[in-house]
Each structure stands twice: as structure tokens, then as C-alpha cells.
């Protein structure tokens, strides 16, 4: 009797398997019979010679609705099949993409049943049943890009007709020449040039090079060796396995080639791919289209879509000029960086800085995740203190010896400043007072939650004082995230998710529904945002961000410089736009960086031009004339109009203030006009606790920030 339950369980399991087998069988038969009937009824003829003309180029439009970029103009060179020097390339392609290519009539019924069975077992799409001929057909049937069974039927119909009208060699030649292979390249001949600098008609390819090229059609951007080298290597090695399986190479050769590096070089891109205007912005749009709409770069290139964006052409041109301007980088070849400019109200991305030498296929530097340094302080410390604890710009903080466990933060000048106002702490990027405010007043969990609410992609390991107060984040942040976060200060506490695409329509004008909608949310109260703007205006007018100031315009912002000059930041904003700029050392800290120098000057170079035609307006809640500064005497022996470097020594350091800041005789620098007296949530902040109960941060990831 004890065995009966097991018997019944086995019987039920067997019945379940039989059930699924019957479903697969019946479905396969239905699709096969029905599909073939529809193929016969809907057969259409397409001329392979007209495939190129059948493509419908998609277009990108700017914020004014003007077309700025036409997609689909891929780099392409035609190569006849019999002129390809490396015959193994063709053999490997057939082995990987369609092993029964020479045996079927355009549609492989066995392959489709096999794929369907595998998909049912995996409860999703794990295999495709498309033949090489069907993929060629797909490039002809471009007026219908929806992923429906009806499109598959059309592909089958065209494939069947292609097989009747053309030889296998002609179909294969079309496939080799019109397949999309990433980096705006179509066809094997141009792909071999941009990845290996080889001409297929003159030079032999190695089996490793063949494997990389043959592996690309499955996911050209996902296996892009320039942007996804690890994934590209994995895919190449899988293809090498198939090549060994069919006897194109030996097992020993397979193992040897799998150990090789990819062998690609970005200089080949620069050599063979033509430069396009607005390239970084265009490539960002392609990434966003796939993420938010599920439309691949290949589909966009040929699908006839109309992509409306928030691009400000004037801003994008200026951004490109900034990163091409060597003088803004002091002619230092080891420096590179990225930037993002967004509309403060809508979150629409107006411009993208891809890097100093950006080409399609390069990493978009605006999306590089780097430690933000002190630029994180307003988001995680200062604004939460105002929002949650009633602090103001005049609240007094203690800057005196303070420890968290065995960690003792220090300031740039290696001294303490006593009682200082919150706005002075922000302007001079004083670390000790900031750490005290975070740990004793705001709280680690609160700071972390506000960072996440503002859209920073924090790691669980960042839930400690050093990362949240000084910016030594585990995985860093990118300029899109930082611009989005600061937009809360420019937009009365609300942020709208940063996005480039406003809408996408099909060739017939239908709006494509996004899979992920743009979200607007409240992060801070309006009064908190306005107080932070006053504080950050002060940081630009009197603190480390002076190089970001625009004469006659209100500007608010904060600098940041990380340990050993690895990265430097400036995140600033006007009433209209927010811009985050990041500059980094390609080889450690060989070039001395400060956020108030390189990034702030790039910000000023771009933003000054962007707002030049706009009417001057003040930030909400401010009464002073825009851009008006107090007259402050220079300290003795200080060179005029020269910014002192921000502090960059390590996790315990802060930024060095501008030399023209007045010598402090009182805890807080006096305002130029009568202002309310300094206030604090309590009569006086409590003295720092040298051993607070919170656990000490141990070796903050990646070192910490200073400025």
C-alpha cells in the first residue's frame, strides 16, 4: 500500500507528459498544414535584385518635429559569392544558421516542428524555425514588422517563391550581402573590414574570425564585439564548437581558437565607417527603443518607423563641439568623459555627450557608471536633512573631530572649522560636517531611500556612510541618472524619468505602444527643492563650482572629484535645463582632475550657448537678480580668477574652496544683504558622537570621493 501513492504520482506525471506531447503534435500538424495552405494561397514574388530598394528607412526627429537622422543607411559593400576567398565562411554560416539549407524548399518543416517542440518544453521561445531563405524573405517583407503569425506566413510564402525562382547559391549570396551585422553595417564584406580590417575578396579569415562573423546574425548588437566583448566571445566559442562538430576544424583547433582574443580594434571602425551627425544621440535612441519598445536596431533600420525625440539640435551640436575641443581637456589625451543634458520639467534628453572620439560601436560615455564623489551629497544628505529634519541653508553644523568606528573622515585642509552653515558646507564641500549630518541626523536608511527615489541605481553595499556621504559607490552612476536626480531641484521636487524618445509611429502613422512608460514622481517638497537650489546657487557663485557660472543667468550646481583623480563631476542646472558632466582618467589618476575645472568648464561651454536665445528667468522662490554675485575680497596673495583644486585625497577628504572665498571669522559666512538669522532644528546641533552605534564602513568600494 505504501507504494500506491508513488504509483499514482508516476501515472499522473506520465499522463501529463503524454498530454503535452499530443498538444505539440496536434499544434505542429495544424500549423504545418494550415501554414502550407496559406503559403500556396498567398504566394508572392520578389526580385532579389530589388531587395535593397525594398527597405524603408526609419527617421529620427528632433523636439521641433524636424527630421535630423535617417536610419537604414548602413555601410554596405556587395561581394559576389564566388569572389569570397575564404570558402569556410560560407560553410560555417550554413552549418550554424540552416544546416538543412540544401535539402529544403525554403521552409524546413522538420526544423519548425523541432523548434516548436523545444519552445513548448521551455514554456517560451527558445528556438526559431527560420531558414536562411526565410531570413532573406524577411528582408523583403518589410511593410509588416509586427511579431505575429501572419508575418511568419508571409515569410514562408516569399521563401517558397524565392526557392522556385533562384538557385541556392543566389539566395545564399543575398543573405551574405544583406544581413545586418551590427554597428550600422550590412553584409559580410563590410563586417570583415570593421572588425578585422580584412577584404573578403583578397584576404583569408581565420576560423576564429569566421566564427565571430557567423555568430553575429542571431543578435548583432547583443554580440557586438566592441560594446559586448564578453558576450561576443561566448557566442564565437559556441560557433567554433559547431564548426568542430561538422568537421570544418578539429577539436584541438577548436580549443586553441576558443582561447584567442577577439582580435577586433576600434581603429578599424574609424577607418571604414563613415561618421554621421548626432551619432551619440542616435545610438542612445536605438538603445532606448529596444529597452522601452522592444524594437531592435535592425528593425529600426529597415522598418520605416518615425521616431520623435526630445533632441535639441543646437544643444547636441554644442555638446559634440565641447567633447571635440581639446582645450577644454587641456590637451590631455588620457582624459575622456560623457555628459547628458535634459529638460528640467519634461525629463526629455536634449543632448548626449558620447565621448571625445565617439563613433558608432563605441561605448557611450554618458552611460559609463562612475563614482560621483561629492556631487551625490545634495541628493542623499543635504536635501533629506531639509525634507525630513527641518534644516535650512542657514542651519549650523559642527565641523570637528568625528569618527564612525575606526573611520575618521577628514577635510581637505586637514583642519576643522567649528560651527558652519549648511550652505557653506555645500559650497566648500566640507566632508566631516557632511558625514556627521548623514550619520547623526538624516540616517543611513533615509539617505539610501532618497538616492533610490531620485533614480540612482544603488547597490546594497552602498548602505553605509562613506558611499552615501562622499560618493564612493560600489557600481557608480551615469550622467543620465545624475541629471535626472538633480532635475528634482529644478522642478519643485518632481522628477520625470530621463528619456530621449517621445513617441514612435509606424509607416502608416500608428503610435507604437511602449512596454515601459515614462514615470513622473515626487521626491522632495517644493520648498525643499527651492532651498537646495539656493544652496547650490551659492556653491556656484562662491564655492567650487565657479567655472560653471554663466554671466547674467542663474545657475546652481555641485562639483565632485574622486579618489586619486579618477573621476571629476559637475552637475548643474538653470531654470530650463539640467546637465551632468563627468570627466575621467583613462589610466588611473595620471592627470590631476577637479570637478570645478574640466566638467564645470564643459558645462558652461554647452549651457551658455543653449540658453543664449532664451529669456532670462529666475529659479522659483528666488528674489535676487539672476546671475548677480556678491562682491567678495580675495585673500592676500591669492591669484585672481584662478580656481584652487578640489580635494582629491581619499574617502575622508573634501573639496578645496575657491581662493576668492573670504576668510571666515564666524561659523557661517555673512550674507551680503540682511537675511534671517541662522536657524537650526534644535538650538544647537548635538556634539558628534565619536562612536555611533551604526556599523563602520570598511574600505569603501573603489575608494571614496573628495570633491
Coordinates of C-alpha atoms in Angstrom, one line a residue, residues 141-696:
X141 CA 8.6 41.7 -46.4
X142 CA 9.4 45.0 -44.6
X143 CA 5.9 46.5 -44.6
X144 CA 4.9 44.3 -41.7
X145 CA 7.3 44.2 -38.8
X146 CA 4.8 43.0 -36.1
X147 CA 5.8 39.8 -34.5
X148 CA 2.7 37.9 -35.4
X149 CA 1.9 34.5 -37.1
X150 CA 0.7 36.4 -40.1
X151 CA 4.2 37.8 -40.7
X152 CA 5.7 34.4 -40.4
X153 CA 3.2 33.1 -43.0
X154 CA 4.3 35.9 -45.4
X155 CA 7.9 35.0 -44.9
X156 CA 7.1 31.4 -45.7
X157 CA 5.3 32.4 -48.8
X158 CA 8.1 34.6 -50.1
X159 CA 10.7 32.0 -49.2
X160 CA 8.8 29.3 -51.1
X161 CA 8.7 31.6 -54.2
X162 CA 12.4 32.5 -53.9
X163 CA 13.3 28.9 -53.9
X164 CA 11.3 28.4 -57.1
X165 CA 12.9 31.4 -58.9
X166 CA 16.5 31.3 -57.7
X167 CA 19.3 28.9 -57.0
X168 CA 20.6 28.1 -53.6
X169 CA 23.8 30.0 -54.4
X170 CA 21.9 33.1 -55.4
X171 CA 19.8 33.0 -52.2
X172 CA 22.9 32.5 -50.1
X173 CA 24.6 35.4 -51.8
X174 CA 21.7 37.6 -51.0
X175 CA 21.9 36.5 -47.4
X176 CA 25.6 37.2 -47.1
X177 CA 25.2 40.7 -48.5
X178 CA 22.0 41.9 -46.8
X179 CA 22.1 40.5 -43.3
X180 CA 22.5 43.1 -40.6
X181 CA 25.8 42.6 -38.6
X182 CA 25.8 45.5 -36.1
X183 CA 27.5 48.9 -36.0
X184 CA 25.3 50.1 -38.9
X185 CA 26.9 47.6 -41.2
X186 CA 25.1 45.3 -43.6
X187 CA 26.8 42.4 -45.3
X188 CA 29.8 40.2 -44.6
X189 CA 32.3 42.2 -46.7
X190 CA 31.9 45.4 -44.7
X191 CA 31.7 43.4 -41.4
X192 CA 35.1 41.8 -42.1
X193 CA 36.5 45.3 -42.6
X194 CA 35.2 47.0 -39.5
X195 CA 36.0 44.0 -37.2
X196 CA 39.3 42.7 -38.7
X197 CA 40.3 45.2 -41.4
X198 CA 40.3 42.5 -44.0
X199 CA 38.9 42.4 -47.5
X200 CA 37.0 39.1 -48.1
X201 CA 38.0 39.1 -51.8
X202 CA 41.7 39.4 -51.1
X203 CA 42.5 38.0 -47.6
X204 CA 41.8 34.8 -45.8
X205 CA 39.9 34.8 -42.5
X206 CA 41.0 32.6 -39.5
X207 CA 38.4 30.1 -38.1
X208 CA 38.1 32.4 -35.0
X209 CA 37.3 35.4 -37.2
X210 CA 34.8 33.3 -39.2
X211 CA 33.1 32.2 -36.0
X212 CA 32.7 35.7 -34.7
X213 CA 31.2 36.9 -38.0
X214 CA 28.9 33.9 -38.3
X215 CA 27.7 34.3 -34.8
X216 CA 26.5 37.9 -35.3
X217 CA 23.2 37.4 -37.2
X218 CA 21.5 35.9 -34.2
X219 CA 21.8 39.2 -32.2
X220 CA 24.1 41.8 -33.9
X221 CA 24.0 44.3 -31.1
X222 CA 23.9 41.7 -28.3
X223 CA 27.1 40.1 -29.6
X224 CA 28.7 43.3 -30.7
X225 CA 32.4 42.7 -30.0
X226 CA 33.0 46.5 -29.4
X227 CA 30.3 47.0 -26.9
X228 CA 29.6 43.5 -25.6
X229 CA 33.0 41.7 -25.8
X230 CA 32.3 39.0 -23.2
X231 CA 29.0 38.0 -24.9
X232 CA 30.7 38.2 -28.3
X233 CA 33.4 35.8 -27.2
X234 CA 30.9 33.3 -25.7
X235 CA 28.9 33.3 -28.9
X236 CA 32.1 33.0 -31.1
X237 CA 33.2 30.0 -29.0
X238 CA 29.7 28.3 -29.4
X239 CA 30.1 28.7 -33.2
X240 CA 33.6 27.2 -33.1
X241 CA 32.0 24.2 -31.3
X242 CA 29.5 23.8 -34.2
X243 CA 32.4 24.1 -36.7
X244 CA 34.2 21.3 -35.0
X245 CA 31.1 19.2 -34.8
X246 CA 30.6 19.4 -38.6
X247 CA 34.2 18.8 -39.3
X248 CA 35.3 22.2 -40.5
X249 CA 38.0 22.3 -37.8
X250 CA 39.4 19.7 -35.4
X251 CA 38.8 19.5 -31.7
X252 CA 42.3 20.7 -31.0
X253 CA 41.9 23.7 -33.3
X254 CA 38.5 24.5 -31.6
X255 CA 40.2 24.6 -28.2
X256 CA 43.1 26.7 -29.5
X257 CA 40.8 29.3 -31.2
X258 CA 38.5 29.5 -28.2
X259 CA 41.4 30.7 -26.1
X260 CA 42.2 33.5 -28.6
X261 CA 41.2 37.2 -28.0
X262 CA 38.6 38.6 -30.3
X263 CA 41.1 40.5 -32.5
X264 CA 38.9 43.5 -33.1
X265 CA 40.2 47.1 -32.9
X266 CA 38.2 50.3 -32.8
X267 CA 40.6 51.9 -35.2
X268 CA 39.0 49.6 -37.9
X269 CA 35.7 51.3 -37.2
X270 CA 37.2 54.7 -37.6
X271 CA 38.9 53.6 -40.8
X272 CA 35.9 52.0 -42.6
X273 CA 32.7 53.5 -41.1
X274 CA 31.6 57.0 -42.2
X275 CA 30.8 59.5 -39.4
X276 CA 27.2 60.7 -39.0
X277 CA 25.9 63.8 -37.4
X278 CA 24.3 63.3 -33.9
X279 CA 25.8 59.8 -33.7
X280 CA 25.8 59.5 -29.9
X281 CA 22.2 60.7 -29.6
X282 CA 21.2 58.4 -32.4
X283 CA 22.8 55.4 -30.7
X284 CA 21.2 56.2 -27.4
X285 CA 17.8 56.3 -29.2
X286 CA 18.5 52.8 -30.6
X287 CA 19.2 51.5 -27.1
X288 CA 16.1 53.1 -25.6
X289 CA 13.9 51.9 -28.5
X290 CA 14.9 48.3 -27.7
X291 CA 14.6 48.7 -23.9
X292 CA 11.3 50.6 -23.8
X293 CA 9.6 49.5 -27.1
X294 CA 11.1 46.1 -27.8
X295 CA 12.2 47.3 -31.3
X296 CA 15.7 46.2 -32.3
X297 CA 18.2 48.3 -34.1
X298 CA 17.9 46.1 -37.2
X299 CA 14.1 46.6 -37.2
X300 CA 14.5 50.4 -36.9
X301 CA 17.0 50.5 -39.7
X302 CA 14.5 48.9 -42.2
X303 CA 11.1 49.2 -40.7
X304 CA 10.0 52.7 -41.7
X305 CA 9.4 54.0 -38.2
X306 CA 9.2 57.6 -37.3
X307 CA 11.0 58.3 -34.0
X308 CA 10.2 61.6 -32.3
X309 CA 12.6 62.7 -29.6
X310 CA 13.5 65.5 -27.3
X311 CA 16.7 66.3 -29.1
X312 CA 17.7 70.0 -29.1
X313 CA 19.8 70.2 -32.3
X314 CA 21.6 73.3 -31.1
X315 CA 22.5 71.7 -27.8
X316 CA 23.6 68.4 -29.4
X317 CA 25.9 70.3 -31.8
X318 CA 27.4 72.3 -29.0
X319 CA 27.8 69.1 -26.9
X320 CA 29.7 67.5 -29.8
X321 CA 31.9 70.6 -30.2
X322 CA 32.7 70.5 -26.5
X323 CA 34.0 67.0 -26.5
X324 CA 35.9 67.6 -29.7
X325 CA 37.5 70.7 -28.2
X326 CA 40.9 69.6 -26.9
X327 CA 41.4 72.9 -25.0
X328 CA 38.5 72.0 -22.6
X329 CA 40.6 69.0 -21.7
X330 CA 43.8 71.0 -21.5
X331 CA 45.1 68.8 -24.4
X332 CA 45.3 65.9 -22.1
X333 CA 45.0 62.7 -24.3
X334 CA 44.4 60.5 -21.2
X335 CA 41.1 62.2 -20.4
X336 CA 37.7 61.3 -21.7
X337 CA 34.2 61.7 -20.5
X338 CA 30.5 62.0 -21.1
X339 CA 27.5 64.2 -20.4
X340 CA 23.7 64.4 -20.5
X341 CA 21.5 67.4 -20.9
X342 CA 17.8 67.1 -20.1
X343 CA 14.8 69.3 -20.0
X344 CA 14.2 70.1 -16.3
X345 CA 10.5 69.8 -16.5
X346 CA 9.8 67.0 -19.0
X347 CA 12.9 64.8 -18.5
X348 CA 13.4 64.7 -22.2
X349 CA 17.1 64.3 -23.2
X350 CA 18.1 67.3 -25.2
X351 CA 21.7 66.2 -25.8
X352 CA 24.1 63.3 -25.2
X353 CA 27.9 63.6 -25.0
X354 CA 29.2 60.2 -26.2
X355 CA 32.9 60.9 -25.6
X356 CA 35.8 62.8 -27.2
X357 CA 36.3 60.5 -30.2
X358 CA 32.8 58.9 -30.4
X359 CA 31.9 56.6 -33.3
X360 CA 29.0 54.2 -33.6
X361 CA 30.1 51.0 -31.9
X362 CA 31.9 52.7 -29.2
X363 CA 30.7 52.8 -25.6
X364 CA 28.5 55.9 -25.0
X365 CA 30.5 57.6 -22.2
X366 CA 27.4 59.3 -20.9
X367 CA 26.3 55.9 -19.8
X368 CA 29.6 54.9 -18.1
X369 CA 28.9 54.2 -14.4
X370 CA 31.5 56.1 -12.3
X371 CA 31.8 57.1 -8.7
X372 CA 30.0 60.5 -8.3
X373 CA 32.1 61.9 -5.5
X374 CA 30.7 64.9 -3.7
X375 CA 28.1 65.5 -6.4
X376 CA 25.9 62.9 -4.5
X377 CA 25.8 65.0 -1.3
X378 CA 22.8 67.1 -2.2
X379 CA 20.7 64.1 -3.1
X380 CA 21.5 61.8 -0.2
X381 CA 22.4 64.2 2.6
X382 CA 21.5 67.9 2.3
X383 CA 18.0 67.7 0.7
X384 CA 16.9 64.8 3.1
X385 CA 18.1 66.9 6.1
X386 CA 15.8 69.7 4.9
X387 CA 13.0 67.5 3.9
X388 CA 12.9 65.2 7.0
X389 CA 14.5 67.2 9.8
X390 CA 13.6 70.8 9.1
X391 CA 17.1 72.0 8.3
X392 CA 17.7 75.1 6.2
X393 CA 20.5 76.7 4.3
X394 CA 21.5 78.6 7.5
X395 CA 21.3 75.7 9.9
X396 CA 24.6 75.3 11.8
X397 CA 26.6 72.1 11.6
X398 CA 29.6 71.1 13.7
X399 CA 32.8 70.5 11.9
X400 CA 35.0 68.9 14.5
X401 CA 36.7 65.6 15.1
X402 CA 34.3 62.8 14.4
X403 CA 34.6 59.0 13.9
X404 CA 32.4 56.1 12.9
X405 CA 34.0 53.1 14.4
X406 CA 37.6 53.1 13.1
X407 CA 36.9 55.5 10.3
X408 CA 37.6 59.2 10.9
X409 CA 36.8 61.5 7.9
X410 CA 38.9 64.5 7.3
X411 CA 38.7 67.7 5.4
X412 CA 40.9 68.9 2.6
X413 CA 42.9 71.3 4.6
X414 CA 43.4 68.8 7.5
X415 CA 41.7 71.1 9.9
X416 CA 38.2 71.6 11.4
X417 CA 36.1 74.7 11.0
X418 CA 33.9 74.7 14.1
X419 CA 30.3 75.8 13.5
X420 CA 29.4 76.3 9.8
X421 CA 26.2 76.9 7.9
X422 CA 24.8 74.2 5.7
X423 CA 25.2 76.3 2.6
X424 CA 28.9 76.8 3.4
X425 CA 29.3 73.1 4.0
X426 CA 27.9 72.6 0.5
X427 CA 29.9 75.4 -1.2
X428 CA 33.2 74.3 0.3
X429 CA 32.3 70.5 0.2
X430 CA 33.3 70.0 3.8
X431 CA 33.3 66.3 4.4
X432 CA 33.3 65.9 8.2
X433 CA 30.2 68.0 8.7
X434 CA 28.5 66.2 5.9
X435 CA 29.3 62.8 7.3
X436 CA 28.1 64.0 10.8
X437 CA 24.8 65.3 9.2
X438 CA 24.2 62.0 7.4
X439 CA 25.0 59.7 10.3
X440 CA 23.5 61.7 13.2
X441 CA 20.6 63.5 11.6
X442 CA 19.5 62.0 8.3
X443 CA 20.2 58.3 8.9
X444 CA 21.7 55.7 6.6
X445 CA 18.4 54.1 5.5
X446 CA 16.8 57.5 4.8
X447 CA 19.7 58.7 2.7
X448 CA 19.7 55.4 0.8
X449 CA 16.0 55.6 0.1
X450 CA 16.2 59.2 -1.3
X451 CA 19.0 58.1 -3.6
X452 CA 16.9 55.4 -5.0
X453 CA 13.8 57.7 -5.2
X454 CA 15.9 60.1 -7.3
X455 CA 16.7 57.3 -9.7
X456 CA 20.2 56.4 -8.7
X457 CA 20.9 52.7 -9.2
X458 CA 22.5 51.9 -5.8
X459 CA 23.9 48.7 -4.7
X460 CA 23.0 47.1 -1.3
X461 CA 26.7 47.5 -0.3
X462 CA 26.2 51.3 -0.6
X463 CA 24.1 51.3 2.5
X464 CA 26.8 53.0 4.7
X465 CA 28.2 56.4 5.5
X466 CA 31.1 56.7 3.1
X467 CA 29.3 55.9 -0.1
X468 CA 26.2 57.9 0.7
X469 CA 28.1 60.9 2.1
X470 CA 31.2 61.0 -0.1
X471 CA 30.1 59.2 -3.2
X472 CA 32.3 56.1 -3.2
X473 CA 29.5 53.9 -4.7
X474 CA 30.1 50.3 -5.5
X475 CA 29.0 50.4 -9.1
X476 CA 28.8 54.1 -9.6
X477 CA 26.2 56.1 -11.5
X478 CA 26.0 57.5 -15.0
X479 CA 25.3 61.1 -16.2
X480 CA 21.7 60.3 -17.2
X481 CA 21.0 59.2 -13.7
X482 CA 22.6 62.3 -12.2
X483 CA 20.9 64.7 -14.5
X484 CA 17.6 63.1 -13.7
X485 CA 18.3 63.2 -9.9
X486 CA 19.2 66.9 -10.0
X487 CA 16.1 67.7 -12.0
X488 CA 14.1 67.3 -8.7
X489 CA 15.8 70.5 -7.5
X490 CA 15.0 72.4 -10.7
X491 CA 11.4 71.1 -10.9
X492 CA 10.0 71.8 -7.5
X493 CA 10.8 68.3 -6.1
X494 CA 9.5 66.2 -9.0
X495 CA 11.4 64.1 -11.5
X496 CA 10.3 62.7 -14.8
X497 CA 12.3 59.7 -15.9
X498 CA 15.0 60.8 -18.3
X499 CA 14.1 59.7 -21.8
X500 CA 15.0 60.5 -25.4
X501 CA 12.0 59.1 -27.2
X502 CA 8.7 61.0 -27.0
X503 CA 6.8 58.6 -29.4
X504 CA 7.3 56.1 -32.2
X505 CA 4.9 55.7 -35.1
X506 CA 4.8 53.1 -37.9
X507 CA 4.9 53.8 -41.6
X508 CA 1.1 54.1 -41.6
X509 CA 1.0 56.6 -38.7
X510 CA 0.1 54.2 -35.9
X511 CA 1.6 55.0 -32.5
X512 CA 3.7 52.2 -31.1
X513 CA 2.7 51.4 -27.5
X514 CA 5.8 51.3 -25.2
X515 CA 6.4 48.4 -23.0
X516 CA 7.8 50.7 -20.3
X517 CA 6.1 54.1 -19.7
X518 CA 7.9 57.2 -18.6
X519 CA 7.2 57.8 -15.0
X520 CA 6.9 61.1 -13.1
X521 CA 7.2 61.1 -9.3
X522 CA 7.6 63.4 -6.3
X523 CA 11.0 63.1 -4.5
X524 CA 11.0 66.3 -2.4
X525 CA 8.6 69.0 -1.3
X526 CA 8.7 72.2 -3.4
X527 CA 10.2 74.2 -0.5
X528 CA 13.0 71.6 -0.1
X529 CA 13.8 71.8 -3.8
X530 CA 13.9 75.6 -3.7
X531 CA 16.1 75.7 -0.6
X532 CA 18.5 73.3 -2.3
X533 CA 18.6 75.5 -5.3
X534 CA 19.6 78.5 -3.2
X535 CA 22.3 76.4 -1.6
X536 CA 23.6 75.1 -4.9
X537 CA 23.5 78.6 -6.4
X538 CA 25.7 79.7 -3.5
X539 CA 28.1 76.8 -4.4
X540 CA 28.4 78.1 -8.0
X541 CA 28.7 81.8 -7.0
X542 CA 31.2 81.3 -4.1
X543 CA 32.2 77.7 -4.0
X544 CA 34.0 75.2 -6.0
X545 CA 31.6 75.4 -9.0
X546 CA 32.5 79.0 -10.1
X547 CA 33.7 77.9 -13.5
X548 CA 30.1 76.7 -14.2
X549 CA 28.7 80.2 -13.8
X550 CA 27.0 81.9 -16.8
X551 CA 27.1 85.7 -16.6
X552 CA 23.6 87.1 -16.3
X553 CA 22.0 83.7 -15.8
X554 CA 21.0 81.9 -12.6
X555 CA 23.0 78.6 -12.3
X556 CA 23.0 76.1 -9.5
X557 CA 25.2 73.1 -9.2
X558 CA 27.7 70.9 -7.3
X559 CA 31.2 69.6 -8.1
X560 CA 32.7 66.2 -7.3
X561 CA 36.2 64.7 -7.5
X562 CA 37.0 61.2 -6.6
X563 CA 40.0 59.5 -5.0
X564 CA 43.3 59.8 -6.9
X565 CA 41.7 62.0 -9.6
X566 CA 39.9 59.0 -11.3
X567 CA 36.7 60.9 -12.0
X568 CA 35.5 64.5 -11.7
X569 CA 31.9 65.7 -12.0
X570 CA 29.8 68.8 -12.3
X571 CA 26.1 68.6 -12.2
X572 CA 24.4 72.0 -12.7
X573 CA 21.2 73.5 -13.9
X574 CA 19.4 76.6 -15.0
X575 CA 15.6 77.0 -14.7
X576 CA 15.3 75.3 -18.1
X577 CA 17.9 72.5 -18.3
X578 CA 19.9 70.1 -16.1
X579 CA 23.3 68.9 -17.3
X580 CA 25.6 66.3 -15.7
X581 CA 29.2 66.2 -16.9
X582 CA 31.8 63.5 -16.0
X583 CA 35.5 63.5 -16.9
X584 CA 37.7 60.6 -16.1
X585 CA 41.3 59.5 -16.3
X586 CA 41.7 56.5 -18.7
X587 CA 44.8 55.4 -16.8
X588 CA 44.2 56.0 -13.1
X589 CA 45.0 59.4 -11.8
X590 CA 47.9 60.4 -14.1
X591 CA 46.2 63.7 -14.9
X592 CA 45.1 65.9 -12.0
X593 CA 41.3 66.3 -12.1
X594 CA 38.9 68.6 -10.3
X595 CA 35.1 68.8 -10.7
X596 CA 35.4 72.6 -10.7
X597 CA 37.8 72.6 -13.6
X598 CA 37.2 70.3 -16.5
X599 CA 33.5 69.3 -16.0
X600 CA 32.4 72.8 -14.9
X601 CA 34.0 74.4 -17.9
X602 CA 32.4 71.9 -20.3
X603 CA 29.0 72.6 -18.6
X604 CA 29.5 76.3 -19.1
X605 CA 30.6 75.9 -22.7
X606 CA 27.5 74.0 -23.6
X607 CA 24.8 75.6 -21.4
X608 CA 25.8 79.1 -22.1
X609 CA 25.1 78.5 -25.8
X610 CA 21.9 76.5 -25.2
X611 CA 20.2 79.2 -23.1
X612 CA 21.5 82.2 -25.0
X613 CA 18.3 82.7 -27.0
X614 CA 16.0 82.0 -24.1
X615 CA 14.5 84.8 -21.9
X616 CA 16.3 85.2 -18.6
X617 CA 14.2 83.9 -15.7
X618 CA 14.9 83.2 -12.1
X619 CA 14.5 80.0 -10.2
X620 CA 11.2 79.6 -8.4
X621 CA 11.3 81.1 -4.9
X622 CA 14.4 83.3 -5.5
X623 CA 14.3 87.0 -5.2
X624 CA 17.8 88.1 -6.3
X625 CA 18.6 89.1 -9.8
X626 CA 19.7 86.2 -11.9
X627 CA 23.5 85.7 -12.0
X628 CA 24.2 88.6 -9.6
X629 CA 27.1 87.9 -7.3
X630 CA 28.2 89.5 -4.0
X631 CA 31.5 91.3 -4.1
X632 CA 34.0 89.3 -2.1
X633 CA 37.6 90.4 -1.5
X634 CA 40.3 88.0 -2.4
X635 CA 42.5 86.7 0.4
X636 CA 46.1 88.1 0.4
X637 CA 48.5 86.6 -2.2
X638 CA 45.7 84.8 -4.0
X639 CA 45.9 84.9 -7.8
X640 CA 42.7 86.5 -9.3
X641 CA 40.3 84.4 -11.3
X642 CA 42.0 81.1 -10.7
X643 CA 40.3 78.2 -9.0
X644 CA 42.1 76.2 -6.4
X645 CA 42.0 72.5 -6.8
X646 CA 39.3 70.5 -5.1
X647 CA 40.5 67.9 -2.6
X648 CA 41.1 64.5 -4.0
X649 CA 43.0 62.6 -1.4
X650 CA 40.6 59.9 -0.4
X651 CA 37.4 58.8 1.3
X652 CA 38.0 61.2 4.2
X653 CA 38.7 64.3 2.2
X654 CA 36.7 67.3 1.0
X655 CA 36.9 69.9 -1.8
X656 CA 39.2 72.9 -1.5
X657 CA 37.1 76.1 -1.7
X658 CA 37.7 78.7 -4.3
X659 CA 40.6 81.0 -3.2
X660 CA 38.4 84.0 -3.5
X661 CA 36.1 82.8 -0.7
X662 CA 36.5 85.3 2.2
X663 CA 38.4 84.3 5.3
X664 CA 35.9 83.1 7.9
X665 CA 35.8 84.9 11.2
X666 CA 32.5 83.5 12.2
X667 CA 31.0 80.0 12.0
X668 CA 29.0 81.0 8.9
X669 CA 29.9 83.4 6.1
X670 CA 27.7 86.5 6.4
X671 CA 25.2 87.2 3.7
X672 CA 25.5 90.3 1.5
X673 CA 22.0 91.5 2.4
X674 CA 20.0 91.4 5.5
X675 CA 18.8 87.8 5.8
X676 CA 17.1 85.7 8.5
X677 CA 19.5 84.7 11.3
X678 CA 20.9 81.1 11.1
X679 CA 18.4 78.6 12.4
X680 CA 18.7 75.0 13.3
X681 CA 16.0 72.4 14.0
X682 CA 17.4 72.5 17.6
X683 CA 19.0 75.4 19.4
X684 CA 22.4 73.8 18.6
X685 CA 23.2 70.5 17.0
X686 CA 24.4 68.0 19.4
X687 CA 28.1 67.3 19.6
X688 CA 29.3 64.5 17.4
X689 CA 29.4 61.0 18.8
X690 CA 32.8 59.5 18.3
X691 CA 31.5 56.0 18.4
X692 CA 27.9 55.9 17.0
X693 CA 26.0 52.7 17.1
X694 CA 25.9 52.3 13.3
X695 CA 28.5 49.8 11.9
X696 CA 31.6 51.4 10.4

